[in-house]
């Protein structure tokens, strides 16, 4: 990256990646030169709120962002137990970045305390585009495909993600292993 270029960071769980995320990332891409996308809670999968693995989510993003006009990196980031070291943890797993985009109050607070420039992400129609709503529709057998990019539908079908989500959401399978 040359002088004066700006690299930004945006994190989400992407369970799954949907058009709300897509709108935000396209907007960020108009404001910066490069983008680092963190796939958060990377250690989680096969749970009702986190059915997809980090690898599956990286694939969703990789395919959905194929035509993004700026250079971007998609990297899995595991949770850490202590919020106070989380920013350092993120920074150790990503290329350097100058600005953070987020609407998550904790993420905003932690990065501001660490001295980063934080911008609130552009908002999207939260009621329509939310991972919670998409997962609810999958379990209920309702249409969900129109809420995510076509490439994401393909990844979820390839891994039979709807069946997995239904299985891990069944009442008797919520106990820890």
CSV table of C-alpha atoms in Angstrom, one decimal:
chain,number,residue,atom,x,y,z
A,1,UNK,CA,0.0,0.0,0.0
A,2,UNK,CA,1.3,3.4,-1.0
A,3,UNK,CA,1.4,6.5,1.2
A,4,UNK,CA,-2.0,8.1,1.9
A,5,UNK,CA,-3.8,4.8,1.3
A,6,UNK,CA,-6.3,3.6,3.9
A,7,UNK,CA,-6.9,0.0,4.9
A,8,UNK,CA,-10.0,-0.6,7.0
A,9,UNK,CA,-11.2,-3.5,9.2
A,10,UNK,CA,-14.7,-4.8,9.5
A,11,UNK,CA,-15.7,-7.9,11.6
A,12,UNK,CA,-18.9,-10.0,11.6
A,13,UNK,CA,-19.9,-13.6,12.5
A,14,UNK,CA,-21.5,-14.0,9.1
A,15,UNK,CA,-23.8,-16.8,10.2
A,16,UNK,CA,-24.5,-16.6,7.3
A,17,UNK,CA,-23.1,-13.8,5.1
A,18,UNK,CA,-26.2,-11.8,3.8
A,19,UNK,CA,-27.2,-8.8,1.8
A,20,UNK,CA,-27.0,-6.5,4.9
A,21,UNK,CA,-23.3,-7.3,5.2
A,22,UNK,CA,-22.9,-7.0,1.5
A,23,UNK,CA,-24.4,-3.4,1.5
A,24,UNK,CA,-22.1,-2.4,4.3
A,25,UNK,CA,-18.9,-3.8,2.6
A,26,UNK,CA,-19.8,-2.2,-0.8
A,27,UNK,CA,-20.2,1.1,1.0
A,28,UNK,CA,-16.9,0.8,2.9
A,29,UNK,CA,-15.2,-0.2,-0.4
A,30,UNK,CA,-16.1,3.3,-1.8
A,31,UNK,CA,-14.4,5.0,1.2
A,32,UNK,CA,-11.1,3.1,1.6
A,33,UNK,CA,-8.3,1.5,-0.5
A,34,UNK,CA,-8.2,-1.9,1.0
A,35,UNK,CA,-10.4,-3.9,3.4
A,36,UNK,CA,-9.7,-6.6,6.0
A,37,UNK,CA,-12.8,-8.6,6.8
A,38,UNK,CA,-12.6,-10.5,10.1
A,39,UNK,CA,-14.7,-13.7,10.4
A,40,UNK,CA,-15.4,-13.4,14.1
A,41,UNK,CA,-16.1,-16.3,16.6
A,42,UNK,CA,-14.1,-18.4,14.2
A,43,UNK,CA,-13.9,-21.3,16.7
A,44,UNK,CA,-17.6,-21.7,16.8
A,45,UNK,CA,-19.7,-24.0,14.5
A,46,UNK,CA,-22.5,-26.6,14.7
A,47,UNK,CA,-24.4,-24.4,17.2
A,48,UNK,CA,-27.9,-23.0,16.8
A,49,UNK,CA,-26.6,-19.4,16.6
A,50,UNK,CA,-23.3,-20.3,14.9
A,51,UNK,CA,-24.0,-23.3,12.5
A,52,UNK,CA,-21.3,-22.6,10.0
A,53,UNK,CA,-17.5,-23.2,10.4
A,54,UNK,CA,-14.9,-20.5,9.9
A,55,UNK,CA,-13.8,-22.2,6.7
A,56,UNK,CA,-17.4,-22.2,5.3
A,57,UNK,CA,-17.9,-18.6,6.2
A,58,UNK,CA,-14.5,-17.6,4.6
A,59,UNK,CA,-15.7,-19.4,1.4
A,60,UNK,CA,-19.1,-17.5,1.5
A,61,UNK,CA,-17.3,-14.2,1.7
A,62,UNK,CA,-14.6,-15.1,-0.8
A,63,UNK,CA,-17.2,-16.0,-3.4
A,64,UNK,CA,-19.6,-13.1,-2.6
A,65,UNK,CA,-16.7,-10.5,-2.7
A,66,UNK,CA,-15.2,-11.8,-5.9
A,67,UNK,CA,-16.1,-8.6,-7.8
A,68,UNK,CA,-15.3,-6.1,-5.0
A,69,UNK,CA,-13.4,-3.3,-6.6
A,70,UNK,CA,-10.7,-3.0,-3.9
A,71,UNK,CA,-8.1,-5.4,-2.6
A,72,UNK,CA,-9.5,-7.3,0.4
A,73,UNK,CA,-8.5,-10.0,2.9
A,74,UNK,CA,-10.9,-12.4,4.6
A,75,UNK,CA,-9.4,-13.8,7.8
A,76,UNK,CA,-10.8,-16.0,10.6
A,77,UNK,CA,-10.5,-14.5,14.1
A,78,UNK,CA,-11.2,-16.6,17.2
A,79,UNK,CA,-12.8,-15.2,20.3
A,80,UNK,CA,-10.6,-14.5,23.3
A,81,UNK,CA,-11.7,-14.8,26.9
A,82,UNK,CA,-10.6,-11.3,27.9
A,83,UNK,CA,-12.0,-8.2,26.1
A,84,UNK,CA,-9.0,-6.1,27.3
A,85,UNK,CA,-6.6,-8.0,25.0
A,86,UNK,CA,-9.0,-8.5,22.1
A,87,UNK,CA,-7.8,-5.6,19.9
A,88,UNK,CA,-4.2,-6.8,20.2
A,89,UNK,CA,-5.4,-10.4,19.3
A,90,UNK,CA,-7.1,-9.0,16.2
A,91,UNK,CA,-4.1,-6.9,15.2
A,92,UNK,CA,-1.8,-10.0,15.5
A,93,UNK,CA,-3.9,-11.9,13.0
A,94,UNK,CA,-4.5,-9.2,10.4
A,95,UNK,CA,-2.5,-6.8,8.1
A,96,UNK,CA,-2.2,-3.3,9.7
A,97,UNK,CA,-5.3,-1.2,9.3
A,98,UNK,CA,-6.0,2.5,10.2
A,99,UNK,CA,-9.8,2.6,10.5
A,100,UNK,CA,-12.4,0.3,11.9
A,101,UNK,CA,-16.1,0.1,10.8
A,102,UNK,CA,-18.6,-1.3,13.3
A,103,UNK,CA,-22.0,-0.8,14.9
A,104,UNK,CA,-21.2,-3.1,17.8
A,105,UNK,CA,-20.8,-0.9,21.0
A,106,UNK,CA,-18.2,-3.2,22.5
A,107,UNK,CA,-16.1,-3.4,19.3
A,108,UNK,CA,-16.3,0.4,19.0
A,109,UNK,CA,-15.3,0.9,22.7
A,110,UNK,CA,-12.4,-1.5,22.5
A,111,UNK,CA,-10.9,-0.1,19.3
A,112,UNK,CA,-11.4,3.5,20.4
A,113,UNK,CA,-9.6,2.8,23.7
A,114,UNK,CA,-6.7,1.3,21.7
A,115,UNK,CA,-6.5,4.5,19.7
A,116,UNK,CA,-8.0,3.5,16.4
A,117,UNK,CA,-10.3,5.7,14.3
A,118,UNK,CA,-13.7,4.0,14.4
A,119,UNK,CA,-16.5,4.8,12.0
A,120,UNK,CA,-20.1,3.6,12.5
A,121,UNK,CA,-21.0,1.2,9.7
A,122,UNK,CA,-23.6,2.3,7.2
A,123,UNK,CA,-26.9,0.9,8.5
A,124,UNK,CA,-29.1,-1.5,6.5
A,125,UNK,CA,-32.6,-2.9,6.9
A,126,UNK,CA,-31.8,-4.8,10.1
A,127,UNK,CA,-35.3,-6.5,10.4
A,128,UNK,CA,-35.0,-7.9,6.9
A,129,UNK,CA,-31.4,-8.7,6.8
A,130,UNK,CA,-30.3,-10.4,9.9
A,131,UNK,CA,-28.6,-13.8,10.5
A,132,UNK,CA,-31.1,-14.5,13.3
A,133,UNK,CA,-34.0,-14.1,10.8
A,134,UNK,CA,-32.3,-16.1,8.1
A,135,UNK,CA,-31.6,-19.0,10.5
A,136,UNK,CA,-35.2,-18.8,11.7
A,137,UNK,CA,-36.4,-19.1,8.2
A,138,UNK,CA,-34.1,-22.0,7.4
A,139,UNK,CA,-35.4,-24.0,10.4
A,140,UNK,CA,-39.0,-23.1,9.7
A,141,UNK,CA,-38.7,-24.2,6.0
A,142,UNK,CA,-39.5,-20.6,4.8
A,143,UNK,CA,-37.8,-18.9,1.9
A,144,UNK,CA,-34.4,-17.4,2.9
A,145,UNK,CA,-32.4,-17.6,-0.4
A,146,UNK,CA,-33.4,-14.1,-1.5
A,147,UNK,CA,-31.7,-12.6,1.6
A,148,UNK,CA,-28.2,-13.8,0.7
A,149,UNK,CA,-26.0,-13.6,-2.4
A,150,UNK,CA,-26.4,-16.4,-4.9
A,151,UNK,CA,-22.9,-17.6,-4.2
A,152,UNK,CA,-23.7,-18.0,-0.5
A,153,UNK,CA,-26.8,-20.1,-1.3
A,154,UNK,CA,-24.5,-22.4,-3.3
A,155,UNK,CA,-22.1,-22.8,-0.4
A,156,UNK,CA,-25.0,-23.5,2.1
A,157,UNK,CA,-26.5,-26.1,-0.3
A,158,UNK,CA,-23.1,-27.7,-1.0
A,159,UNK,CA,-22.6,-28.4,2.7
A,160,UNK,CA,-26.3,-29.1,3.4
A,161,UNK,CA,-26.3,-26.3,5.9
A,162,UNK,CA,-30.0,-26.2,6.4
A,163,UNK,CA,-30.2,-29.8,7.6
A,164,UNK,CA,-27.2,-29.1,9.9
A,165,UNK,CA,-28.9,-26.0,11.3
A,166,UNK,CA,-32.1,-28.0,12.0
A,167,UNK,CA,-30.2,-30.8,13.6
A,168,UNK,CA,-28.1,-28.6,15.9
A,169,UNK,CA,-31.2,-26.6,16.8
A,170,UNK,CA,-33.3,-29.6,17.8
A,171,UNK,CA,-34.0,-29.3,21.5
A,172,UNK,CA,-32.2,-32.5,22.6
A,173,UNK,CA,-28.9,-31.5,20.8
A,174,UNK,CA,-28.2,-28.3,22.7
A,175,UNK,CA,-26.2,-30.0,25.5
A,176,UNK,CA,-22.4,-29.6,25.4
A,177,UNK,CA,-20.3,-32.4,24.0
